[in-house]
Tab-separated table of C-alpha atoms in Angstrom:
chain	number	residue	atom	x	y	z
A	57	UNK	CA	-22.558	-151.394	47.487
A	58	UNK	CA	-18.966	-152.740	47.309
A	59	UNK	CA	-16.589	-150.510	50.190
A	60	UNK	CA	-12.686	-151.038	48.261
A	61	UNK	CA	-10.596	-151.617	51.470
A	62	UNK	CA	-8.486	-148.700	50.948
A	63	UNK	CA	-11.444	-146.415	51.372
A	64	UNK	CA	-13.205	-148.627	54.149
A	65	UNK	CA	-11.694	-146.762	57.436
A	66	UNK	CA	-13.250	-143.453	55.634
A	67	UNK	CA	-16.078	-145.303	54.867
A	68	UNK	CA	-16.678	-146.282	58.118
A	69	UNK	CA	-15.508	-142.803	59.995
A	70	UNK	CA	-18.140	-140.894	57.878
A	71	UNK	CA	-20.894	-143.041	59.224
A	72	UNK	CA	-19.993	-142.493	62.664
A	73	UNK	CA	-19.585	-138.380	62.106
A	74	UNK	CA	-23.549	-138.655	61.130
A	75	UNK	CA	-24.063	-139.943	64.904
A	76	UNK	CA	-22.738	-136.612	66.137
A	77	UNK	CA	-23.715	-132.828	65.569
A	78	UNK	CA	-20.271	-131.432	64.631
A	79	UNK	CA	-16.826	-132.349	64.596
A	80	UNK	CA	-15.257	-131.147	67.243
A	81	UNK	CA	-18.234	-134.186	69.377
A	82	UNK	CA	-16.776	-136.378	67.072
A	83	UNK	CA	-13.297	-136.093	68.162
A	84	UNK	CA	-14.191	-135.566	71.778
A	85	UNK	CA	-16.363	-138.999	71.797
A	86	UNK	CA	-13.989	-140.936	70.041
A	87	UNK	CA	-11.519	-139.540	72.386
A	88	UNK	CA	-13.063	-140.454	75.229
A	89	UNK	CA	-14.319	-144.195	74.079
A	90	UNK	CA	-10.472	-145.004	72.928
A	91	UNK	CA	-8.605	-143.335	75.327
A	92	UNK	CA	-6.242	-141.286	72.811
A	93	UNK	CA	-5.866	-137.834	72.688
A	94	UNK	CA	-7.242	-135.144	70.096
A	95	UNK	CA	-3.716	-135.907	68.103
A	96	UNK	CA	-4.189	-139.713	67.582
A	97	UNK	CA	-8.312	-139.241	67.069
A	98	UNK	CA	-7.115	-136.363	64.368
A	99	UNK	CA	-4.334	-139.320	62.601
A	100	UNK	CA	-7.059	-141.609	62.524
A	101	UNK	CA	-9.960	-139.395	61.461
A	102	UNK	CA	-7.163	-138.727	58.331
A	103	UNK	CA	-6.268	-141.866	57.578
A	104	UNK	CA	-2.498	-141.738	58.666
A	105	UNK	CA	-3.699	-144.269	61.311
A	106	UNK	CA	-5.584	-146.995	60.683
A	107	UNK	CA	-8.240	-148.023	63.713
A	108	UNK	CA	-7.267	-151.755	65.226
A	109	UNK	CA	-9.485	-154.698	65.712
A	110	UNK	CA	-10.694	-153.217	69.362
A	111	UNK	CA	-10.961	-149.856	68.296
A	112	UNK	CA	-13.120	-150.945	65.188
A	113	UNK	CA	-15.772	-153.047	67.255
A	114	UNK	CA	-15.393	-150.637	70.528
A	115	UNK	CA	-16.586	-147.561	68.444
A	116	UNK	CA	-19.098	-149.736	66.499
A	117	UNK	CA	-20.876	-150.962	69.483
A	118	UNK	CA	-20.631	-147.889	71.473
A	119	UNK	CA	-22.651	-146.035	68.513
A	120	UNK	CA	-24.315	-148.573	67.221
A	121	UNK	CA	-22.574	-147.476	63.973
A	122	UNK	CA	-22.455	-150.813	61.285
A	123	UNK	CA	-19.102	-151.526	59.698
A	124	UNK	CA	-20.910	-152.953	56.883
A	125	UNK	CA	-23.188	-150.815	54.886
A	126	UNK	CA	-26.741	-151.944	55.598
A	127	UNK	CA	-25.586	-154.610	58.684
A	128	UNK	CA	-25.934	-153.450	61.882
A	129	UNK	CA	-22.847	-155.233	63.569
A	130	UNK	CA	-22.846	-153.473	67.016
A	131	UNK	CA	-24.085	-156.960	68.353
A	132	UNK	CA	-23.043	-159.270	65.643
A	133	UNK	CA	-19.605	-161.433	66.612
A	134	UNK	CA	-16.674	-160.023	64.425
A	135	UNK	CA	-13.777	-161.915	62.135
A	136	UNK	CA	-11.327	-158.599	61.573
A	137	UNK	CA	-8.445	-159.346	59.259
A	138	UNK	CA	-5.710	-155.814	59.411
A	139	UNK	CA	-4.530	-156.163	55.712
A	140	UNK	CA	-8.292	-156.361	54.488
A	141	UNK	CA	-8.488	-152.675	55.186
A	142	UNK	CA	-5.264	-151.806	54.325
A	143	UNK	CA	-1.983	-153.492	52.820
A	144	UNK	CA	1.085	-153.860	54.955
A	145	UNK	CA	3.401	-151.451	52.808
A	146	UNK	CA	6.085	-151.150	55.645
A	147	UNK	CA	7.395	-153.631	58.848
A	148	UNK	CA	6.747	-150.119	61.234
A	149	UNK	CA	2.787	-150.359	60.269
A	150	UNK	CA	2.653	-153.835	60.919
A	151	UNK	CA	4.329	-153.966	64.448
A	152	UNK	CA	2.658	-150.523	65.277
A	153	UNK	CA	-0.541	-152.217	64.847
A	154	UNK	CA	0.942	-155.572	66.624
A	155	UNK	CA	2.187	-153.095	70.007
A	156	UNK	CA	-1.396	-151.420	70.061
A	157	UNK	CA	-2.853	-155.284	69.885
A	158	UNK	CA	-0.460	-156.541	72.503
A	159	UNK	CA	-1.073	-153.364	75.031
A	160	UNK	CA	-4.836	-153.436	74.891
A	161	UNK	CA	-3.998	-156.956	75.922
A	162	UNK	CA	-2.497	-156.184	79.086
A	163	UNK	CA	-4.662	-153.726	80.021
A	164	UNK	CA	-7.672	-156.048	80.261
A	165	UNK	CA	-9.119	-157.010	84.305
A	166	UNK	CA	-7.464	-160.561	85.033
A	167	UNK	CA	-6.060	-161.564	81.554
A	168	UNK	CA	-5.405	-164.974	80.598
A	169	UNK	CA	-3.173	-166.091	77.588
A	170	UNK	CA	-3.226	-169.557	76.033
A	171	UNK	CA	-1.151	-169.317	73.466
A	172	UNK	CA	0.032	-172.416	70.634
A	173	UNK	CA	2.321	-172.551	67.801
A	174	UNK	CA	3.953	-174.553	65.500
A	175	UNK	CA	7.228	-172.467	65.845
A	176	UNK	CA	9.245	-170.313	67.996
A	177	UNK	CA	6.865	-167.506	68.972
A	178	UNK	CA	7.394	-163.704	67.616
A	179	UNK	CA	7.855	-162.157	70.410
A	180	UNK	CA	10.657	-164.474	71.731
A	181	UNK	CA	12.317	-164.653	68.232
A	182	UNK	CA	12.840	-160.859	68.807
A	183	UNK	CA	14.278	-160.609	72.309
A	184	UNK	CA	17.182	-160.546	70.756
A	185	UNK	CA	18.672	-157.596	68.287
A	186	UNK	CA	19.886	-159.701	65.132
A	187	UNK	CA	17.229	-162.244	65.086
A	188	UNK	CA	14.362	-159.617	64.947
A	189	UNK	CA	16.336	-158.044	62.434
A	190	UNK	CA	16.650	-161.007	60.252
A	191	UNK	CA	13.176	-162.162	60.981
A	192	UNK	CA	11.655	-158.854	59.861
A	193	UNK	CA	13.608	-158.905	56.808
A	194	UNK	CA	12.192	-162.242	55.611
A	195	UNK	CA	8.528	-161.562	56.704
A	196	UNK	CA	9.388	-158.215	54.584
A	197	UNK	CA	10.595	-159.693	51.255
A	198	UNK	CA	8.007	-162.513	51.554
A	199	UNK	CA	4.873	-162.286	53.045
A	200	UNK	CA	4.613	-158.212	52.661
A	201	UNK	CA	6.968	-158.153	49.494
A	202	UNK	CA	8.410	-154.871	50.573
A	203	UNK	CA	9.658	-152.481	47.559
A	204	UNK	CA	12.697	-150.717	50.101
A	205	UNK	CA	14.246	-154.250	50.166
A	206	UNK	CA	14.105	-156.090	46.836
A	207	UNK	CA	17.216	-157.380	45.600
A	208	UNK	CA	19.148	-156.137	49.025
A	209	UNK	CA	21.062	-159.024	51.413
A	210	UNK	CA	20.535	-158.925	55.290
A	211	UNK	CA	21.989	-156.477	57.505
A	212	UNK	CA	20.464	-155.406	60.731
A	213	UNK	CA	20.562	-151.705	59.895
A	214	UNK	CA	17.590	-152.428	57.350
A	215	UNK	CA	15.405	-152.088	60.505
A	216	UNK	CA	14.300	-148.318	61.398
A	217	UNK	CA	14.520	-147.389	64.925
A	218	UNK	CA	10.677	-147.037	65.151
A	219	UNK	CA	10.251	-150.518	64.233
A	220	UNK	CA	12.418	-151.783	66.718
A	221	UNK	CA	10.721	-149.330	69.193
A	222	UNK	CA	7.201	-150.846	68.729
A	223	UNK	CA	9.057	-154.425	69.017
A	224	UNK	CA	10.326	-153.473	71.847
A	225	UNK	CA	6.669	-152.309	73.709
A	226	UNK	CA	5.295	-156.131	71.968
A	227	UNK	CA	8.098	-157.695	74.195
A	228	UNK	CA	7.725	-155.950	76.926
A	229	UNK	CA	3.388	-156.575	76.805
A	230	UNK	CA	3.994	-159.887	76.217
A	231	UNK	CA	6.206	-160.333	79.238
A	232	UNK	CA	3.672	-158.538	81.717
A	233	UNK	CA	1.100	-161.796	80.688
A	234	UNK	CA	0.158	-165.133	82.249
A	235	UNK	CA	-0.683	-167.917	80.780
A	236	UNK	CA	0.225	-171.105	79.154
A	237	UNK	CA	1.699	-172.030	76.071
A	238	UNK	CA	2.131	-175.649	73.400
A	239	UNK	CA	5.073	-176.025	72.239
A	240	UNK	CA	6.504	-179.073	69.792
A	241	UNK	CA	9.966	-180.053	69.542
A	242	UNK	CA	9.567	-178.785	65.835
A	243	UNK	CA	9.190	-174.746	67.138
A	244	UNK	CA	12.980	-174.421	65.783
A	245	UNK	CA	11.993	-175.589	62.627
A	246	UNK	CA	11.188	-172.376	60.580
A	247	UNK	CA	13.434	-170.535	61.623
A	248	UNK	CA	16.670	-173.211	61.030
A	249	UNK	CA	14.976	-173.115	57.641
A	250	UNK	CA	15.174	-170.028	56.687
A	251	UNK	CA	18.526	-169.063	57.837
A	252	UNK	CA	19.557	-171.852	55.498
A	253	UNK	CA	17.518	-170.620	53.023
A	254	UNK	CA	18.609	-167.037	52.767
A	255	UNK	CA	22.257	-168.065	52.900
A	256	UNK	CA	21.741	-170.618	49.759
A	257	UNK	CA	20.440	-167.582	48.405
A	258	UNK	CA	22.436	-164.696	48.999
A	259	UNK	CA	20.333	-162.665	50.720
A	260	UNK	CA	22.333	-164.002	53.789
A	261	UNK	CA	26.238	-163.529	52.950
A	262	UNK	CA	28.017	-162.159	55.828
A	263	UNK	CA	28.860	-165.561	57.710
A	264	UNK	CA	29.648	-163.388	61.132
A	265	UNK	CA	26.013	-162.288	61.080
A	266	UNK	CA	24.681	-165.877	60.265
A	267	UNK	CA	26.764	-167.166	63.111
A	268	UNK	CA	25.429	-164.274	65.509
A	269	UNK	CA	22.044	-165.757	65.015
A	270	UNK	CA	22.489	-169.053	65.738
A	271	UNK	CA	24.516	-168.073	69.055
A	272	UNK	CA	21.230	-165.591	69.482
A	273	UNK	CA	18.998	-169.303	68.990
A	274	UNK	CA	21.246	-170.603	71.918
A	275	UNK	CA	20.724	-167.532	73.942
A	276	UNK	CA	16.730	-167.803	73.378
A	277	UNK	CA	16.631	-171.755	73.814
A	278	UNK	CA	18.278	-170.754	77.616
A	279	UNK	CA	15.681	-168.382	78.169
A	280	UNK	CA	12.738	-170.528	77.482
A	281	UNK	CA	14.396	-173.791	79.597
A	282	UNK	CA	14.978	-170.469	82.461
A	283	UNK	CA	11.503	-169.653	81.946
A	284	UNK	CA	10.117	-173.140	81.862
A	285	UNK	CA	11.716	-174.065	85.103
A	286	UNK	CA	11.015	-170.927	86.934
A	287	UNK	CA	6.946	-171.333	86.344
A	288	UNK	CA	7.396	-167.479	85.645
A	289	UNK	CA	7.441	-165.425	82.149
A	290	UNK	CA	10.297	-162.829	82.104
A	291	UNK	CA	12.392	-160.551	79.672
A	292	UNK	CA	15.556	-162.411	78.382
A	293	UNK	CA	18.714	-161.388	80.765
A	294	UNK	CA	16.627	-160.564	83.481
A	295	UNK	CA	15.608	-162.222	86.741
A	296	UNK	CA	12.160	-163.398	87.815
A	297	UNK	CA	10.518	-162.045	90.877
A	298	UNK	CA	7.704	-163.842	92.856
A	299	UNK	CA	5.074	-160.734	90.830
A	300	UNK	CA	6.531	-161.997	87.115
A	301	UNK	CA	3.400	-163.417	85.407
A	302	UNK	CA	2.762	-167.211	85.907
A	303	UNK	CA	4.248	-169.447	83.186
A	304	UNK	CA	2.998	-173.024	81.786
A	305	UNK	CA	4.597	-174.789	78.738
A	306	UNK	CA	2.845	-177.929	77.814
A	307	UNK	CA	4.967	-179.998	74.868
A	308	UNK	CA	2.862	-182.000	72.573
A	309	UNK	CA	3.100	-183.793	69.207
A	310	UNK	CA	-0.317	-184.701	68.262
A	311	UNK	CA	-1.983	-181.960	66.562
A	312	UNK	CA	-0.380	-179.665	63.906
A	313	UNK	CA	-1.694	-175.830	64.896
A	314	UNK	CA	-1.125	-172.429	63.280
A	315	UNK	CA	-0.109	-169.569	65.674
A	316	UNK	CA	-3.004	-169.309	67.918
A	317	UNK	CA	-3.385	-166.731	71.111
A	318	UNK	CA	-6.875	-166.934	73.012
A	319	UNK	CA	-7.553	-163.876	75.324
A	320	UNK	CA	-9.184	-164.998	78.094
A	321	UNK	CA	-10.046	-161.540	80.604
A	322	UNK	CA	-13.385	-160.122	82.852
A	323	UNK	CA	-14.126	-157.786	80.287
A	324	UNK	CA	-13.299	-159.317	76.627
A	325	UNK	CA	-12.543	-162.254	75.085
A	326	UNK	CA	-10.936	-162.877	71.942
A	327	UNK	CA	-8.915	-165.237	69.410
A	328	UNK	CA	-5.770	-164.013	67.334
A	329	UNK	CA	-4.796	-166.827	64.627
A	330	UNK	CA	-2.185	-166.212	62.527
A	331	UNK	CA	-3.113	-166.104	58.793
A	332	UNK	CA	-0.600	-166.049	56.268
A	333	UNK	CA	2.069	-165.476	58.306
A	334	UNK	CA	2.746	-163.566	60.461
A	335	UNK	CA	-0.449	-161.826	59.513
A	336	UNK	CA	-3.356	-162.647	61.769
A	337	UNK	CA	-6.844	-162.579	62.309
A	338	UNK	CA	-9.107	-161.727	65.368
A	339	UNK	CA	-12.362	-163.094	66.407
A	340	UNK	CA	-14.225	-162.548	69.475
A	341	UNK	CA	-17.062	-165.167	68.315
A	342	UNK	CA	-18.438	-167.002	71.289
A	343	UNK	CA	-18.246	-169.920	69.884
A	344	UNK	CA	-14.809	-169.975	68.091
A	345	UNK	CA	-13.832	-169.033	71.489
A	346	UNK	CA	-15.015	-171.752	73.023
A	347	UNK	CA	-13.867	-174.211	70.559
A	348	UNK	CA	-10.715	-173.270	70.672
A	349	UNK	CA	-10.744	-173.577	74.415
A	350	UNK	CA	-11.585	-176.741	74.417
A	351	UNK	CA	-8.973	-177.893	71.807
A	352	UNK	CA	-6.558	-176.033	73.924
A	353	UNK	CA	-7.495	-177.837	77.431
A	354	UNK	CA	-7.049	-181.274	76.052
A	355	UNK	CA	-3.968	-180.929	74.297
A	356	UNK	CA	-2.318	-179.271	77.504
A	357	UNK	CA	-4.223	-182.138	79.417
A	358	UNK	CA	-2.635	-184.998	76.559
A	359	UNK	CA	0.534	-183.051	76.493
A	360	UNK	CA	3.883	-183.088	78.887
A	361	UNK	CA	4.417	-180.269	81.468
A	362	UNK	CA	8.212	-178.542	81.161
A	363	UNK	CA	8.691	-177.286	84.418
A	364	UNK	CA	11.216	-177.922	87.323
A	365	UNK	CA	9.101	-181.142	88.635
A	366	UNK	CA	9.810	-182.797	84.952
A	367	UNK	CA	13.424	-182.362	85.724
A	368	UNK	CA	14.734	-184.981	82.808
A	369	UNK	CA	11.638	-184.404	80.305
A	370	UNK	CA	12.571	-180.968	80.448
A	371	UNK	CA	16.032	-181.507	80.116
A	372	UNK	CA	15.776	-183.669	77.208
A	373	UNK	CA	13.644	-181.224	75.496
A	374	UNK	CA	16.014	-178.530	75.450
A	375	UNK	CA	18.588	-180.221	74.626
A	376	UNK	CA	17.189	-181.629	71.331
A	377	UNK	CA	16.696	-178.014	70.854
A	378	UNK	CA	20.101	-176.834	71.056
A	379	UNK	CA	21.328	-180.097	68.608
A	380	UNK	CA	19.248	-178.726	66.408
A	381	UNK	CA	20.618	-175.222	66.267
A	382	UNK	CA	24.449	-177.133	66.661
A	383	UNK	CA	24.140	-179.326	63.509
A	384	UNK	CA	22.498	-176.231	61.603
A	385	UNK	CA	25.498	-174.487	62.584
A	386	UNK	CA	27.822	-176.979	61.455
A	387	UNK	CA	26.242	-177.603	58.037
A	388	UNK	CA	26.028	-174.004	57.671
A	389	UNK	CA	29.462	-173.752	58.311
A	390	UNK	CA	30.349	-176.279	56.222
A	391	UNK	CA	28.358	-175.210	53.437
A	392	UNK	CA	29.760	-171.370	53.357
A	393	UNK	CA	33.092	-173.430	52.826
A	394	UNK	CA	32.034	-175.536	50.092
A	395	UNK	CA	30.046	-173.140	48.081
């Protein structure tokens, strides 16, 4: 029997409640297996919460509950996709469910990151205020198609302080990992794009603002080159220590990638791939997870280090990047003039 996905977290909750006597065990074990308090069990147990990737396969294997009807899954290697359960019908959801993914990151025994992408990362696109801003906006009137801002132009103050409050505890996880990363000389790409594109039309209009977040793209570009050089990840404007997490950039041109992050820890494993952007996936299939590995090893291996020892590699990198956020500057500029 078909589950429809706004029903499937009830679905699913019901089948676990038949594993206990009463309710109040039911609260108390799932309590205890996530970690949350009576509170959060209570918003999820309602609905007003939705249960993450982790939580989903922690309380199915713990209970040997099946998330599908008729499929014991307790043992079976999971694909999770968030908006097949539920809809993203507001940015807070989205990076609320993003924060919880990014802190049950950090918390794992010895974690690894390998993260690639074929643009400038989320989490560094929103160190700064007016770049989140505008990048929330456009994931909101495209990807999620957001009612609250159809037919409205940018502004920062579209963002609600409890969006910018679970952005702020992504940054802040992401910062407390090690790892490495791929980068191509194309990671300015998207976003160039679509500053260009929401000024030609006129969702971008205030040419201060547009300005702001190209300066912002300078600002960022200096943090990554800081980063780079330093071997260290740390939070823009701040300075590394010899304790910041350990930081590897590899640049390579060879293979096209969507955003993919492989979790790498003593306890869990897993693979987050972006999917219809910046929507993702999670798998923690063995062998997806070993694939993707692999493809990871050799590119780094096939790629160029940035770091302080490729002293005019690295340079050169960096600077192509910020040409390419001058001349975008200039033809917006020029074009704000013209038309």
């Amino acid at each position: 029997m078909s589950v429809a996905p706004r029903n499937f977290q009830q679905v699913f909750l019901s089948r676990l409640q038949s594993r206990f006597r009463n309710r109040s065990e039911l609260v108390q074990g799932v309590g205890e297996t996530l970690h949350i308090g009576r509170d959060a069990v209570y918003r999820r147990l309602r609905g007003d919460t939705f249960l993450t990737a982790e939580e989903l396969i922690l309380l199915s294997r713990t209970f040997r509950v099946p998330v599908d009807e008729g499929r014991d899954m307790s043992k079976v290697p999971l694909i999770y996709y968030y908006n097949s359960i539920e809809e993203t019908s507001d940015d807070e959801d989205y990076f609320a469910n993003l924060s919880r993914h990014t802190k049950w990151i950090t918390d794992l025994d010895r974690v690894w990151v390998d993260f690639a992408t074929p643009e400038l990362p989320i989490f560094y696109a929103m160190a700064t205020p007016t770049l989140r801003a505008f990048k929330v906006f456009t994931y909101g009137i495209s990807t999620w198609r957001l009612r609250k801002w159809e037919g409205l132009t940018f502004h920062p103050d579209l963002i609600s302080p409890q969006t910018n409050a679970h952005i702020d505890a992504i940054v802040d996880n992401v910062n407390a990992m090690a790892g490495r990363e791929l980068w191509s000389i194309g990671i300015l790409d998207v976003t160039l794009r679509q500053i260009t594109y929401m000024q030609q039309t006129g969702r971008l209009t205030d040419p201060d603002l547009t300005d702001l977040l190209f300066t912002e793209l300078e600002e960022i570009v200096s943090h990554l080159e800081a980063m780079t050089r330093a071997g260290k990840r740390f939070k823009l404007g701040e300075t590394p220590t010899v304790d910041s997490p350990d930081f590897q950039v590899f640049h390579n041109e060879l293979s096209h990638t969507n955003g993919s992050v492989i979790v790498t820890s003593v306890e869990k494993n897993a693979l987050f791939s972006t999917l219809m952007s910046p929507n993702y996936v999670m798998s923690d299939d063995s062998r997806v997870l070993t694939d993707a590995k692999k493809w990871f090893d050799r590119l780094a291996r096939t790629g160029n280090s940035l770091n302080k020892d490729t002293g005019k590699y690295t340079t050169r990198y960096f600077w192509q990047l910020r040409q390419q956020v001058q001349i975008a500057r200039e033809r917006s500029q020029a074009a704000s003039v013209l038309f």
